[in-house]
Amino acid sequence: MKKVLLFFSVLAIVASSCQSNSYEDLALSQIAIVPQPQSIETTENGTMVISSGLTIVAVKEEELKIANYLKDYFAEINWTVKVKEDAPSSNFISIQQKSIGSDNIEAYVLSISQKGIQIEAANGKGLFYAVQSLIQMLPLDGEAVKLPVMKIKDEPRFAYRGMHLDVARHFFPVEFVKKYLDMMAFYKMNNFHWHLTEDQGWRIEIKKYPKLTEVGSVRKETMVEKNFNPYVGDGIPHGGFYTQEEVKEIVAYAMERQINVIPEIEMPGHSLAALAAYPELGCTPGPFEVGTIWGVNKNIYCPSEETFTFLENVLSEVVELFPGQYIHIGGDEAPKDRWKESAVAQAVIKREGLKDEFELQSYFIRRIEKFLISKGKKLIGWDEILEGGLAPEATVMSWRGEAGGIEAAEQGHDVIMTPNSVAYFDHYQAGPEGEPLAIGGFTTLQDVYDYEPIPEELSKENQKHVLGAQANVWTEYMKTTDYVEYMVFPRMLALSETVWSQPEVKDWARFQEKLNWQMQLLDARNVNYHKSN
Ligand code: ACM
């Protein structure tokens, strides 16, 4: 960890302001936790000192897990820590799994008295989030710190708080995915949507179909900037994939951080890399090449029995690797040209009594949903899966604005809001002059902060179908991990308040002030970010 002087910590200001009459106001306004907790009470004046040599009190299994996580954290700032069953008279963090009178399974209470710190939650999730709040208040330089006496009671507004990462347009190593998960956890985000397959690369090992990675994980080159026409390629092969062992490692790492991983296996479109490996899955003979150009490709899976067998075999391996309930099957941007021309596709339309190719896509997705349900999983798809009729239990990710989400919620389906107007972190956040090349769009930090995931149009009854929101990080133009971080931060911090904090406690001006401290935390974690917001 990079050293940052405690002088700059807003907490130092809080601590030194204890003598002043305005202590409570300062304490409330200057604690720089993101996302903003539900309530912060300063019940009495005073401070506690926490320093190296502290004791962590933990007994139960969940408590010990959190104690070990904290111990690893303190090792990074060179603090020594003892884990014990009983609290000493000072300098301790007591972790207690117990009922705290909230129905929210992610709720926690963090109390700081003059003697020590008490963390309470009904389960490991709440305990974990209490720790995230705590470590956002701790020094970065290994020095002792004074914390104000206070009580934080907190719980999230939304159960689904997502970040997506496209590792197909550009491949990113396991270590970076772990760093991304660390940062998600730090801001209490709890669903990682891992976009694993695309026209331009297949990134997950499937044992039954080795060519998916042998052939499908490498493209011969990448289009230079936006040179679509005339096309200019860079001549540099790009590839990479995650072995199943690596996938397991990432899923376990995420679980330790209370993050569920949702794999996305795209179908029927965005499947050119799979067709390059197994051309018999297309409606035309091919040959196909792993994509080198961005956009939407007309070559998609043909709805043949061979394709369904293939996809079911792929998904059978995928469901074993991901313990969460959701599997994302894409469903977006699937042009129907090939199906219109294909005798195989037309025969399915006729056999199933379907009206057109949109109903054929619906048939495709319903079939896959049935299969996933038989495996105990739930299907998520982009909002195109509404076209031709929604699969009976599908959850919809609304990306082309909110209309798809509203329609799905009105049909009684669960919805995750990820509208491209505010939740696409591949859009410019400033400039565009002076900014690195982005796909387009313009989404400022404040746009993300001000986003309200529940559309006004929805009735009270249907509002409950909005599980939360997610930002998408499509990486066509993000060639490096530094660039991904630059596009994600600090916008992810804004999103975290949008999905965690109740509207009454959100405050744009305070959020901007908190960024001064948060940027030091990002520096300490070697995270690149956009600075001029
Ligand atoms: C998407 O951005 N095509 C979901």
PDB file of C-alpha atoms and ligand atoms in Angstrom, residues 164 169 195 198 264 266 270 296 328 332-333 382-384 397 399-400 418 420 424 426 472 474, ligand 1:
ATOM      1  CA  HIS A 164     -20.169  -5.843 -15.271  1.00  0.00           C
ATOM      2  CA  ARG A 169     -13.312  -7.497 -26.304  1.00  0.00           C
ATOM      3  CA  HIS A 195     -19.128 -11.099 -19.869  1.00  0.00           C
ATOM      4  CA  GLU A 198     -18.299 -12.534 -27.682  1.00  0.00           C
ATOM      5  CA  GLU A 264     -22.676 -14.400 -19.388  1.00  0.00           C
ATOM      6  CA  GLU A 266     -24.046 -14.972 -25.181  1.00  0.00           C
ATOM      7  CA  HIS A 270     -22.449 -12.172 -30.411  1.00  0.00           C
ATOM      8  CA  VAL A 296     -23.127  -6.349 -34.407  1.00  0.00           C
ATOM      9  CA  HIS A 328     -26.903 -14.589 -18.137  1.00  0.00           C
ATOM     10  CA  ASP A 332     -29.098  -8.790 -27.299  1.00  0.00           C
ATOM     11  CA  GLU A 333     -28.321  -7.593 -30.784  1.00  0.00           C
ATOM     12  CA  TRP A 382     -30.763  -8.244 -22.016  1.00  0.00           C
ATOM     13  CA  ASP A 383     -34.072  -6.532 -22.767  1.00  0.00           C
ATOM     14  CA  GLU A 384     -34.268  -7.905 -26.333  1.00  0.00           C
ATOM     15  CA  MET A 397     -31.519  -6.414 -17.718  1.00  0.00           C
ATOM     16  CA  TRP A 399     -30.060  -1.534 -21.184  1.00  0.00           C
ATOM     17  CA  ARG A 400     -31.787   0.289 -24.053  1.00  0.00           C
ATOM     18  CA  THR A 418     -28.611  -0.733 -16.475  1.00  0.00           C
ATOM     19  CA  ASN A 420     -27.187   3.107 -21.404  1.00  0.00           C
ATOM     20  CA  TYR A 424     -22.543   2.596 -19.420  1.00  0.00           C
ATOM     21  CA  ASP A 426     -17.640   2.897 -21.618  1.00  0.00           C
ATOM     22  CA  ASN A 472     -21.631  -2.054 -17.716  1.00  0.00           C
ATOM     23  CA  TRP A 474     -17.647  -2.777 -22.418  1.00  0.00           C
TER      24      TRP A 474
HETATM   25  C1  ACM B   1     -25.552  -4.277 -24.911  1.00  0.00           C
HETATM   26  O1  ACM B   1     -25.004  -3.217 -24.604  1.00  0.00           O
HETATM   27  N1  ACM B   1     -25.516  -4.726 -26.160  1.00  0.00           N
HETATM   28  C2  ACM B   1     -26.252  -5.066 -23.909  1.00  0.00           C
END
